[in-house]
């Protein structure tokens, strides 16, 4: 039986798939993008290249990859428990649920940022 947590888990799996695609693209091109606010609160895109700042690039990519993997595993466990009627949800405390959604939010931010940089950045001032 599909419940609200099952639908959120499906969203998490799809989000993990999009995040993986963006991560693979960033790794292939050896660059990633960040959105930063300027002095007059206008947003601009910053390109972080592996050859210029490898530590920052690796930190971003590894951090997002770990959050993506954790989100995918957590969402798949919730989906499997929904179909097998395991007592996982009953055994989870509220702090564990919050802890499970922190990586989901980080992956969501990364995906939204990646989409907005690649789609809308051409209209921004560079």
mmCIF file of N, CA and C in Angstrom, residues 39-103:
data_model
loop_
_atom_site.group_PDB
_atom_site.id
_atom_site.type_symbol
_atom_site.label_atom_id
_atom_site.label_comp_id
_atom_site.label_asym_id
_atom_site.label_seq_id
_atom_site.Cartn_x
_atom_site.Cartn_y
_atom_site.Cartn_z
ATOM 1 N N UNK A 39 27.194 42.037 -4.434
ATOM 2 C CA UNK A 39 27.057 43.099 -3.448
ATOM 3 C C UNK A 39 25.673 43.723 -3.477
ATOM 4 N N UNK A 40 25.103 43.808 -4.641
ATOM 5 C CA UNK A 40 23.766 44.382 -4.753
ATOM 6 C C UNK A 40 22.691 43.304 -4.796
ATOM 7 N N UNK A 41 22.960 42.186 -4.188
ATOM 8 C CA UNK A 41 22.086 41.011 -4.056
ATOM 9 C C UNK A 41 21.673 40.409 -5.401
ATOM 10 N N UNK A 42 22.363 40.766 -6.485
ATOM 11 C CA UNK A 42 22.091 40.080 -7.745
ATOM 12 C C UNK A 42 22.847 38.759 -7.741
ATOM 13 N N UNK A 43 22.263 37.778 -8.330
ATOM 14 C CA UNK A 43 22.878 36.456 -8.334
ATOM 15 C C UNK A 43 23.747 36.304 -9.572
ATOM 16 N N UNK A 44 24.843 35.584 -9.406
ATOM 17 C CA UNK A 44 25.701 35.294 -10.540
ATOM 18 C C UNK A 44 26.236 33.880 -10.385
ATOM 19 N N UNK A 45 26.697 33.363 -11.483
ATOM 20 C CA UNK A 45 27.210 32.000 -11.482
ATOM 21 C C UNK A 45 28.726 32.034 -11.371
ATOM 22 N N UNK A 46 29.244 31.110 -10.577
ATOM 23 C CA UNK A 46 30.678 30.960 -10.408
ATOM 24 C C UNK A 46 31.041 29.545 -10.851
ATOM 25 N N UNK A 47 32.034 29.455 -11.712
ATOM 26 C CA UNK A 47 32.498 28.154 -12.194
ATOM 27 C C UNK A 47 33.673 27.716 -11.323
ATOM 28 N N UNK A 48 33.562 26.528 -10.746
ATOM 29 C CA UNK A 48 34.639 25.952 -9.945
ATOM 30 C C UNK A 48 35.243 24.821 -10.759
ATOM 31 N N UNK A 49 36.467 25.056 -11.206
ATOM 32 C CA UNK A 49 37.155 24.085 -12.058
ATOM 33 C C UNK A 49 38.098 23.237 -11.217
ATOM 34 N N UNK A 50 38.270 21.999 -11.627
ATOM 35 C CA UNK A 50 39.138 21.084 -10.900
ATOM 36 C C UNK A 50 40.600 21.515 -10.974
ATOM 37 N N UNK A 51 41.015 22.076 -12.105
ATOM 38 C CA UNK A 51 42.418 22.463 -12.239
ATOM 39 C C UNK A 51 42.762 23.731 -11.465
ATOM 40 N N UNK A 52 41.785 24.575 -11.170
ATOM 41 C CA UNK A 52 42.054 25.812 -10.426
ATOM 42 C C UNK A 52 41.917 25.637 -8.923
ATOM 43 N N UNK A 53 40.887 24.959 -8.489
ATOM 44 C CA UNK A 53 40.683 24.730 -7.049
ATOM 45 C C UNK A 53 40.214 23.292 -6.837
ATOM 46 N N UNK A 54 41.147 22.360 -6.837
ATOM 47 C CA UNK A 54 40.762 20.944 -6.738
ATOM 48 C C UNK A 54 40.148 20.574 -5.393
ATOM 49 N N UNK A 55 40.566 21.216 -4.308
ATOM 50 C CA UNK A 55 40.018 20.876 -3.001
ATOM 51 C C UNK A 55 38.548 21.250 -2.904
ATOM 52 N N UNK A 56 38.191 22.447 -3.354
ATOM 53 C CA UNK A 56 36.792 22.875 -3.313
ATOM 54 C C UNK A 56 35.942 22.035 -4.257
ATOM 55 N N UNK A 57 36.453 21.767 -5.450
ATOM 56 C CA UNK A 57 35.728 20.941 -6.408
ATOM 57 C C UNK A 57 35.473 19.546 -5.836
ATOM 58 N N UNK A 58 36.527 18.921 -5.298
ATOM 59 C CA UNK A 58 36.378 17.576 -4.740
ATOM 60 C C UNK A 58 35.460 17.572 -3.524
ATOM 61 N N UNK A 59 35.518 18.607 -2.697
ATOM 62 C CA UNK A 59 34.629 18.691 -1.532
ATOM 63 C C UNK A 59 33.167 18.760 -1.953
ATOM 64 N N UNK A 60 32.879 19.587 -2.945
ATOM 65 C CA UNK A 60 31.495 19.716 -3.421
ATOM 66 C C UNK A 60 31.015 18.412 -4.035
ATOM 67 N N UNK A 61 31.818 17.836 -4.917
ATOM 68 C CA UNK A 61 31.396 16.618 -5.628
ATOM 69 C C UNK A 61 31.258 15.440 -4.673
ATOM 70 N N UNK A 62 32.222 15.262 -3.781
ATOM 71 C CA UNK A 62 32.149 14.136 -2.838
ATOM 72 C C UNK A 62 31.003 14.333 -1.852
ATOM 73 N N UNK A 63 30.812 15.549 -1.371
ATOM 74 C CA UNK A 63 29.702 15.811 -0.447
ATOM 75 C C UNK A 63 28.348 15.545 -1.078
ATOM 76 N N UNK A 64 28.160 16.018 -2.300
ATOM 77 C CA UNK A 64 26.888 15.779 -2.991
ATOM 78 C C UNK A 64 26.731 14.305 -3.340
ATOM 79 N N UNK A 65 27.816 13.642 -3.704
ATOM 80 C CA UNK A 65 27.729 12.208 -4.016
ATOM 81 C C UNK A 65 27.342 11.394 -2.785
ATOM 82 N N UNK A 66 27.919 11.718 -1.634
ATOM 83 C CA UNK A 66 27.553 11.011 -0.400
ATOM 84 C C UNK A 66 26.095 11.273 -0.021
ATOM 85 N N UNK A 67 25.665 12.525 -0.126
ATOM 86 C CA UNK A 67 24.259 12.836 0.181
ATOM 87 C C UNK A 67 23.314 12.159 -0.802
ATOM 88 N N UNK A 68 23.702 12.092 -2.075
ATOM 89 C CA UNK A 68 22.875 11.425 -3.078
ATOM 90 C C UNK A 68 22.764 9.933 -2.784
ATOM 91 N N UNK A 69 23.884 9.311 -2.460
ATOM 92 C CA UNK A 69 23.858 7.880 -2.144
ATOM 93 C C UNK A 69 23.035 7.604 -0.896
ATOM 94 N N UNK A 70 23.203 8.434 0.133
ATOM 95 C CA UNK A 70 22.434 8.250 1.365
ATOM 96 C C UNK A 70 20.943 8.457 1.115
ATOM 97 N N UNK A 71 20.604 9.452 0.320
ATOM 98 C CA UNK A 71 19.199 9.700 -0.009
ATOM 99 C C UNK A 71 18.608 8.530 -0.776
ATOM 100 N N UNK A 72 19.342 8.022 -1.738
ATOM 101 C CA UNK A 72 18.846 6.900 -2.527
ATOM 102 C C UNK A 72 18.626 5.666 -1.663
ATOM 103 N N UNK A 73 19.593 5.354 -0.824
ATOM 104 C CA UNK A 73 19.459 4.171 0.043
ATOM 105 C C UNK A 73 18.311 4.347 1.029
ATOM 106 N N UNK A 74 18.203 5.519 1.635
ATOM 107 C CA UNK A 74 17.127 5.766 2.596
ATOM 108 C C UNK A 74 15.757 5.656 1.940
ATOM 109 N N UNK A 75 15.620 6.258 0.762
ATOM 110 C CA UNK A 75 14.323 6.207 0.073
ATOM 111 C C UNK A 75 13.986 4.798 -0.386
ATOM 112 N N UNK A 76 14.984 4.046 -0.831
ATOM 113 C CA UNK A 76 14.713 2.663 -1.231
ATOM 114 C C UNK A 76 14.328 1.801 -0.034
ATOM 115 N N UNK A 77 14.961 2.041 1.125
ATOM 116 C CA UNK A 77 14.593 1.289 2.327
ATOM 117 C C UNK A 77 13.161 1.604 2.739
ATOM 118 N N UNK A 78 12.773 2.856 2.648
ATOM 119 C CA UNK A 78 11.395 3.227 3.003
ATOM 120 C C UNK A 78 10.410 2.607 2.020
ATOM 121 N N UNK A 79 10.761 2.596 0.732
ATOM 122 C CA UNK A 79 9.873 1.966 -0.250
ATOM 123 C C UNK A 79 9.745 0.470 -0.016
ATOM 124 N N UNK A 80 10.856 -0.194 0.235
ATOM 125 C CA UNK A 80 10.813 -1.638 0.484
ATOM 126 C C UNK A 80 10.036 -1.938 1.757
ATOM 127 N N UNK A 81 10.218 -1.108 2.774
ATOM 128 C CA UNK A 81 9.481 -1.350 4.018
ATOM 129 C C UNK A 81 7.989 -1.100 3.836
ATOM 130 N N UNK A 82 7.631 -0.191 2.940
ATOM 131 C CA UNK A 82 6.205 0.051 2.689
ATOM 132 C C UNK A 82 5.566 -1.144 1.997
ATOM 133 N N UNK A 83 6.301 -1.786 1.109
ATOM 134 C CA UNK A 83 5.746 -2.932 0.398
ATOM 135 C C UNK A 83 5.816 -4.215 1.211
ATOM 136 N N UNK A 84 6.805 -4.343 2.059
ATOM 137 C CA UNK A 84 6.932 -5.559 2.863
ATOM 138 C C UNK A 84 6.313 -5.412 4.247
ATOM 139 N N UNK A 85 5.775 -4.256 4.516
ATOM 140 C CA UNK A 85 5.112 -3.973 5.799
ATOM 141 C C UNK A 85 6.037 -4.223 6.983
ATOM 142 N N UNK A 86 7.291 -3.855 6.808
ATOM 143 C CA UNK A 86 8.253 -3.984 7.909
ATOM 144 C C UNK A 86 7.943 -2.923 8.958
ATOM 145 N N UNK A 87 8.502 -3.090 10.117
ATOM 146 C CA UNK A 87 8.224 -2.172 11.215
ATOM 147 C C UNK A 87 9.292 -1.082 11.311
ATOM 148 N N UNK A 88 9.847 -0.719 10.190
ATOM 149 C CA UNK A 88 10.900 0.292 10.186
ATOM 150 C C UNK A 88 10.360 1.653 10.618
ATOM 151 N N UNK A 89 9.211 2.037 10.097
ATOM 152 C CA UNK A 89 8.660 3.356 10.445
ATOM 153 C C UNK A 89 8.271 3.429 11.914
ATOM 154 N N UNK A 90 7.806 2.325 12.464
ATOM 155 C CA UNK A 90 7.436 2.331 13.875
ATOM 156 C C UNK A 90 8.669 2.409 14.757
ATOM 157 N N UNK A 91 9.769 1.820 14.299
ATOM 158 C CA UNK A 91 10.989 1.791 15.099
ATOM 159 C C UNK A 91 11.784 3.089 15.005
ATOM 160 N N UNK A 92 11.511 3.900 13.974
ATOM 161 C CA UNK A 92 12.280 5.126 13.794
ATOM 162 C C UNK A 92 11.772 6.216 14.728
ATOM 163 N N UNK A 93 12.689 6.863 15.395
ATOM 164 C CA UNK A 93 12.345 8.018 16.210
ATOM 165 C C UNK A 93 12.251 9.240 15.308
ATOM 166 N N UNK A 94 11.719 10.317 15.851
ATOM 167 C CA UNK A 94 11.537 11.526 15.039
ATOM 168 C C UNK A 94 12.875 12.134 14.633
ATOM 169 N N UNK A 95 13.901 12.036 15.471
ATOM 170 C CA UNK A 95 15.204 12.601 15.100
ATOM 171 C C UNK A 95 15.841 11.837 13.970
ATOM 172 N N UNK A 96 15.540 10.539 13.856
ATOM 173 C CA UNK A 96 16.071 9.754 12.746
ATOM 174 C C UNK A 96 15.403 10.148 11.434
ATOM 175 N N UNK A 97 14.130 10.488 11.500
ATOM 176 C CA UNK A 97 13.421 10.925 10.296
ATOM 177 C C UNK A 97 13.996 12.256 9.825
ATOM 178 N N UNK A 98 14.228 13.180 10.756
ATOM 179 C CA UNK A 98 14.820 14.472 10.397
ATOM 180 C C UNK A 98 16.221 14.271 9.843
ATOM 181 N N UNK A 99 16.988 13.387 10.453
ATOM 182 C CA UNK A 99 18.345 13.104 9.989
ATOM 183 C C UNK A 99 18.326 12.503 8.586
ATOM 184 N N UNK A 100 17.303 11.749 8.265
ATOM 185 C CA UNK A 100 17.208 11.139 6.942
ATOM 186 C C UNK A 100 16.874 12.165 5.870
ATOM 187 N N UNK A 101 16.186 13.247 6.231
ATOM 188 C CA UNK A 101 15.777 14.223 5.228
ATOM 189 C C UNK A 101 16.767 15.367 5.059
ATOM 190 N N UNK A 102 17.777 15.469 5.903
ATOM 191 C CA UNK A 102 18.804 16.498 5.711
ATOM 192 C C UNK A 102 19.568 16.261 4.409
ATOM 193 N N UNK A 103 20.056 15.040 4.124
ATOM 194 C CA UNK A 103 20.700 14.828 2.817
ATOM 195 C C UNK A 103 19.736 15.021 1.650
#
